mmCIF file of C-alpha atoms in Angstrom:
data_model
loop_
_atom_site.group_PDB
_atom_site.id
_atom_site.type_symbol
_atom_site.label_atom_id
_atom_site.label_comp_id
_atom_site.label_asym_id
_atom_site.label_seq_id
_atom_site.Cartn_x
_atom_site.Cartn_y
_atom_site.Cartn_z
ATOM 1 C CA PHE B 1 175.595 -63.980 -146.881
ATOM 2 C CA PHE B 2 173.303 -64.340 -144.424
ATOM 3 C CA ILE B 3 169.985 -64.863 -145.400
ATOM 4 C CA PRO B 4 166.618 -66.298 -143.696
ATOM 5 C CA THR B 5 165.857 -70.124 -144.604
ATOM 6 C CA THR B 6 161.633 -69.520 -143.214
ATOM 7 C CA PRO B 7 161.245 -65.221 -143.703
ATOM 8 C CA ILE B 8 159.329 -63.536 -140.677
ATOM 9 C CA PRO B 9 157.622 -59.892 -141.621
ATOM 10 C CA ALA B 10 159.716 -56.547 -139.715
ATOM 11 C CA ALA B 11 157.454 -54.316 -137.771
ATOM 12 C CA LYS B 12 157.853 -52.298 -140.541
ATOM 13 C CA PRO B 13 160.392 -51.766 -144.085
ATOM 14 C CA SER B 14 163.407 -51.921 -143.088
ATOM 15 C CA ARG B 15 166.380 -49.886 -145.966
ATOM 16 C CA VAL B 16 168.118 -52.372 -148.398
ATOM 17 C CA ARG B 17 172.087 -51.980 -148.613
ATOM 18 C CA THR B 18 172.282 -55.444 -150.334
ATOM 19 C CA ALA B 19 169.216 -56.738 -152.192
ATOM 20 C CA GLY B 20 170.500 -59.958 -151.552
ATOM 21 C CA ILE B 21 171.538 -62.682 -153.827
ATOM 22 C CA ALA B 22 171.175 -63.894 -157.434
ATOM 23 C CA LEU B 23 170.418 -68.277 -158.356
ATOM 24 C CA ASP B 24 174.015 -67.606 -160.719
ATOM 25 C CA GLY B 25 175.410 -66.704 -157.363
ATOM 26 C CA THR B 26 175.708 -63.239 -157.986
ATOM 27 C CA GLN B 27 175.363 -60.567 -155.508
ATOM 28 C CA LEU B 28 172.328 -58.463 -156.222
ATOM 29 C CA SER B 29 173.446 -54.581 -155.246
ATOM 30 C CA GLY B 30 171.733 -52.123 -153.227
ATOM 31 C CA SER B 31 171.406 -48.499 -155.461
ATOM 32 C CA ALA B 32 174.408 -47.194 -156.700
ATOM 33 C CA PRO B 33 175.233 -44.061 -155.302
ATOM 34 C CA VAL B 34 175.326 -42.073 -158.169
ATOM 35 C CA ASP B 35 175.693 -38.956 -156.640
ATOM 36 C CA ALA B 36 179.008 -39.888 -155.255
ATOM 37 C CA ILE B 37 179.951 -41.598 -158.372
ATOM 38 C CA LEU B 38 179.502 -38.774 -160.526
ATOM 39 C CA GLY B 39 180.979 -36.734 -158.063
ATOM 40 C CA ALA B 40 184.559 -38.833 -157.525
ATOM 41 C CA TYR B 41 184.375 -39.328 -161.439
ATOM 42 C CA THR B 42 183.888 -43.019 -160.935
ATOM 43 C CA ILE B 43 180.971 -44.328 -163.206
ATOM 44 C CA ALA B 44 181.667 -47.774 -164.267
ATOM 45 C CA ALA B 45 179.322 -49.373 -166.920
ATOM 46 C CA PHE B 46 177.505 -52.069 -167.199
ATOM 47 C CA ASP B 47 177.313 -54.867 -169.034
ATOM 48 C CA ASP B 48 174.660 -56.455 -170.274
ATOM 49 C CA CYS B 49 173.792 -58.332 -167.371
ATOM 50 C CA GLY B 50 173.219 -54.164 -165.875
ATOM 51 C CA GLY B 51 176.219 -55.718 -163.422
ATOM 52 C CA HIS B 52 179.912 -54.833 -163.526
ATOM 53 C CA ILE B 53 182.898 -56.041 -160.876
ATOM 54 C CA ASN B 54 184.598 -52.959 -158.704
ATOM 55 C CA VAL B 55 186.976 -53.317 -155.604
ATOM 56 C CA HIS B 56 184.983 -53.280 -152.615
ATOM 57 C CA GLN B 57 182.905 -56.339 -153.983
ATOM 58 C CA GLY B 58 183.530 -57.885 -156.869
ATOM 59 C CA TYR B 59 181.432 -58.634 -160.140
ATOM 60 C CA HIS B 60 177.789 -57.794 -158.356
ATOM 61 C CA TYR B 61 173.913 -57.020 -160.654
ATOM 62 C CA HIS B 62 172.152 -53.504 -159.965
ATOM 63 C CA SER B 63 170.071 -54.499 -161.820
ATOM 64 C CA ALA B 64 167.598 -57.727 -163.406
ATOM 65 C CA VAL B 65 168.250 -57.205 -167.089
ATOM 66 C CA GLY B 66 167.285 -61.687 -168.063
ATOM 67 C CA CYS B 67 170.149 -62.537 -167.930
ATOM 68 C CA THR B 68 169.160 -63.577 -164.475
ATOM 69 C CA ASP B 69 165.417 -65.236 -165.245
ATOM 70 C CA LYS B 70 166.247 -68.496 -165.949
ATOM 71 C CA SER B 71 163.452 -70.686 -164.428
ATOM 72 C CA ASP B 72 160.113 -70.692 -165.720
ATOM 73 C CA SER B 73 156.861 -71.382 -163.250
ATOM 74 C CA ASP B 74 153.934 -73.798 -164.346
ATOM 75 C CA ASP B 75 151.680 -70.558 -163.637
ATOM 76 C CA GLY B 76 153.315 -67.965 -165.973
ATOM 77 C CA HIS B 77 154.078 -65.823 -163.201
ATOM 78 C CA ALA B 78 157.172 -63.824 -163.381
ATOM 79 C CA PRO B 79 160.720 -66.175 -163.307
ATOM 80 C CA LEU B 80 162.270 -66.839 -159.771
ATOM 81 C CA ILE B 81 165.631 -64.361 -160.265
ATOM 82 C CA GLY B 82 167.483 -64.745 -156.192
ATOM 83 C CA TYR B 83 165.955 -64.144 -152.762
ATOM 84 C CA ALA B 84 166.553 -60.775 -150.557
ATOM 85 C CA SER B 85 168.773 -60.712 -147.369
ATOM 86 C CA ASP B 86 165.801 -60.606 -146.173
ATOM 87 C CA GLY B 87 164.363 -64.483 -147.193
ATOM 88 C CA TYR B 88 162.033 -63.428 -149.747
ATOM 89 C CA GLY B 89 162.364 -64.604 -153.132
ATOM 90 C CA ILE B 90 162.435 -62.195 -155.751
ATOM 91 C CA TYR B 91 161.041 -62.240 -159.130
ATOM 92 C CA ALA B 92 161.734 -60.788 -162.625
ATOM 93 C CA LEU B 93 159.521 -57.563 -163.600
ATOM 94 C CA LYS B 94 157.552 -59.015 -166.308
ATOM 95 C CA ASN B 95 155.088 -62.076 -166.281
ATOM 96 C CA ALA B 96 155.630 -64.580 -168.800
ATOM 97 C CA GLU B 97 153.294 -62.631 -171.544
ATOM 98 C CA GLY B 98 156.269 -60.174 -171.402
ATOM 99 C CA LYS B 99 153.639 -57.403 -168.564
ATOM 100 C CA GLU B 100 154.998 -55.633 -165.878
ATOM 101 C CA VAL B 101 153.004 -56.935 -162.209
ATOM 102 C CA GLU B 102 150.293 -54.530 -160.921
ATOM 103 C CA GLY B 103 149.594 -54.394 -157.104
ATOM 104 C CA LEU B 104 153.007 -54.116 -155.694
ATOM 105 C CA ASP B 105 153.536 -51.841 -152.306
ATOM 106 C CA ALA B 106 156.588 -49.813 -151.401
ATOM 107 C CA CYS B 107 158.980 -52.744 -151.226
ATOM 108 C CA ARG B 108 158.430 -53.958 -154.881
ATOM 109 C CA GLY B 109 156.177 -56.756 -153.059
ATOM 110 C CA GLN B 110 152.365 -58.407 -153.461
ATOM 111 C CA THR B 111 151.505 -61.699 -152.091
ATOM 112 C CA ASP B 112 149.993 -64.477 -153.582
ATOM 113 C CA ASP B 113 148.811 -68.404 -153.246
ATOM 114 C CA VAL B 114 151.558 -69.970 -154.284
ATOM 115 C CA ARG B 115 154.314 -67.927 -153.521
ATOM 116 C CA GLY B 116 153.521 -66.160 -150.193
ATOM 117 C CA TYR B 117 154.749 -63.457 -149.905
ATOM 118 C CA HIS B 118 157.116 -62.139 -152.965
ATOM 119 C CA TYR B 119 159.023 -59.307 -154.581
ATOM 120 C CA HIS B 120 159.711 -58.026 -158.407
ATOM 121 C CA ALA B 121 162.645 -57.055 -159.831
ATOM 122 C CA ALA B 122 162.550 -52.709 -160.405
ATOM 123 C CA SER B 123 163.232 -51.737 -163.563
ATOM 124 C CA PRO B 124 166.722 -50.656 -164.281
ATOM 125 C CA SER B 125 165.886 -47.436 -165.025
ATOM 126 C CA GLU B 126 164.509 -47.010 -160.960
ATOM 127 C CA ASN B 127 168.147 -48.307 -159.973
ATOM 128 C CA MET B 128 167.526 -50.896 -157.889
ATOM 129 C CA PHE B 129 165.941 -54.595 -156.232
ATOM 130 C CA VAL B 130 163.640 -53.879 -154.268
ATOM 131 C CA GLY B 131 162.228 -50.994 -152.544
ATOM 132 C CA CYS B 132 162.765 -52.066 -148.780
ATOM 133 C CA PHE B 133 162.941 -55.522 -146.799
ATOM 134 C CA HIS B 134 159.588 -56.421 -145.872
ATOM 135 C CA GLY B 135 160.821 -58.809 -143.119
ATOM 136 C CA GLU B 136 163.612 -59.387 -140.621
ATOM 137 C CA THR B 137 167.177 -59.417 -141.975
ATOM 138 C CA VAL B 138 170.528 -61.333 -140.517
ATOM 139 C CA ARG B 139 173.132 -58.494 -139.526
ATOM 140 C CA PRO B 140 176.314 -60.302 -138.268
ATOM 141 C CA SER B 141 177.575 -58.821 -134.731
ATOM 142 C CA GLY B 142 179.654 -61.474 -133.004
ATOM 143 C CA PRO B 143 183.454 -60.526 -132.748
ATOM 144 C CA ASP B 144 183.980 -63.144 -135.932
ATOM 145 C CA GLY B 145 181.160 -62.027 -137.801
ATOM 146 C CA HIS B 146 178.783 -63.994 -137.574
ATOM 147 C CA PRO B 147 175.634 -63.496 -135.530
ATOM 148 C CA GLU B 148 175.843 -62.836 -131.560
ATOM 149 C CA GLY B 149 176.438 -66.827 -130.029
ATOM 150 C CA GLY B 150 178.651 -67.706 -133.201
ATOM 151 C CA PRO B 151 177.854 -69.046 -136.452
ATOM 152 C CA LEU B 152 174.323 -70.051 -138.224
ATOM 153 C CA ARG B 153 172.891 -73.522 -136.980
ATOM 154 C CA ALA B 154 169.805 -75.119 -137.899
ATOM 155 C CA PRO B 155 167.476 -75.598 -134.364
ATOM 156 C CA ASP B 156 167.915 -78.776 -132.599
ATOM 157 C CA GLU B 157 165.173 -80.746 -133.523
ATOM 158 C CA ASN B 158 164.115 -81.745 -129.914
ATOM 159 C CA GLN B 159 164.497 -77.992 -129.151
ATOM 160 C CA SER B 160 160.836 -76.093 -128.934
#
């Protein structure tokens, strides 16, 4: 996975393929393709953590149901569960008081003074983590699967 360490807001929101990665290293998958799954009779039940295994991705999550909500915040904000493919944090659906966050944008994000822009995972019934990407994502385009120009490197300190 290539995830920016410093998110860059996009000119317009983009479609979600792979939502990102959980703090435990498990892929946060995009929406399950329900029509294709039902049409091919290949439904794979989700476990208690909202995930399952398949031959293409291995084990991955399709929803946040509490297994990844292990961090606590000092201000009662929903816990961080992972990072989206555009580098912004993904937080749980509910805060420490068990309430859902209000005022989210179409991507399921919001901005606050502590975290900046960030997402809140959707409920399991919505079949997604985030609605779209607010930021730029890195797309491998080089012949070796890395972004054009080779592997990602930290910028040279003398480079502006």
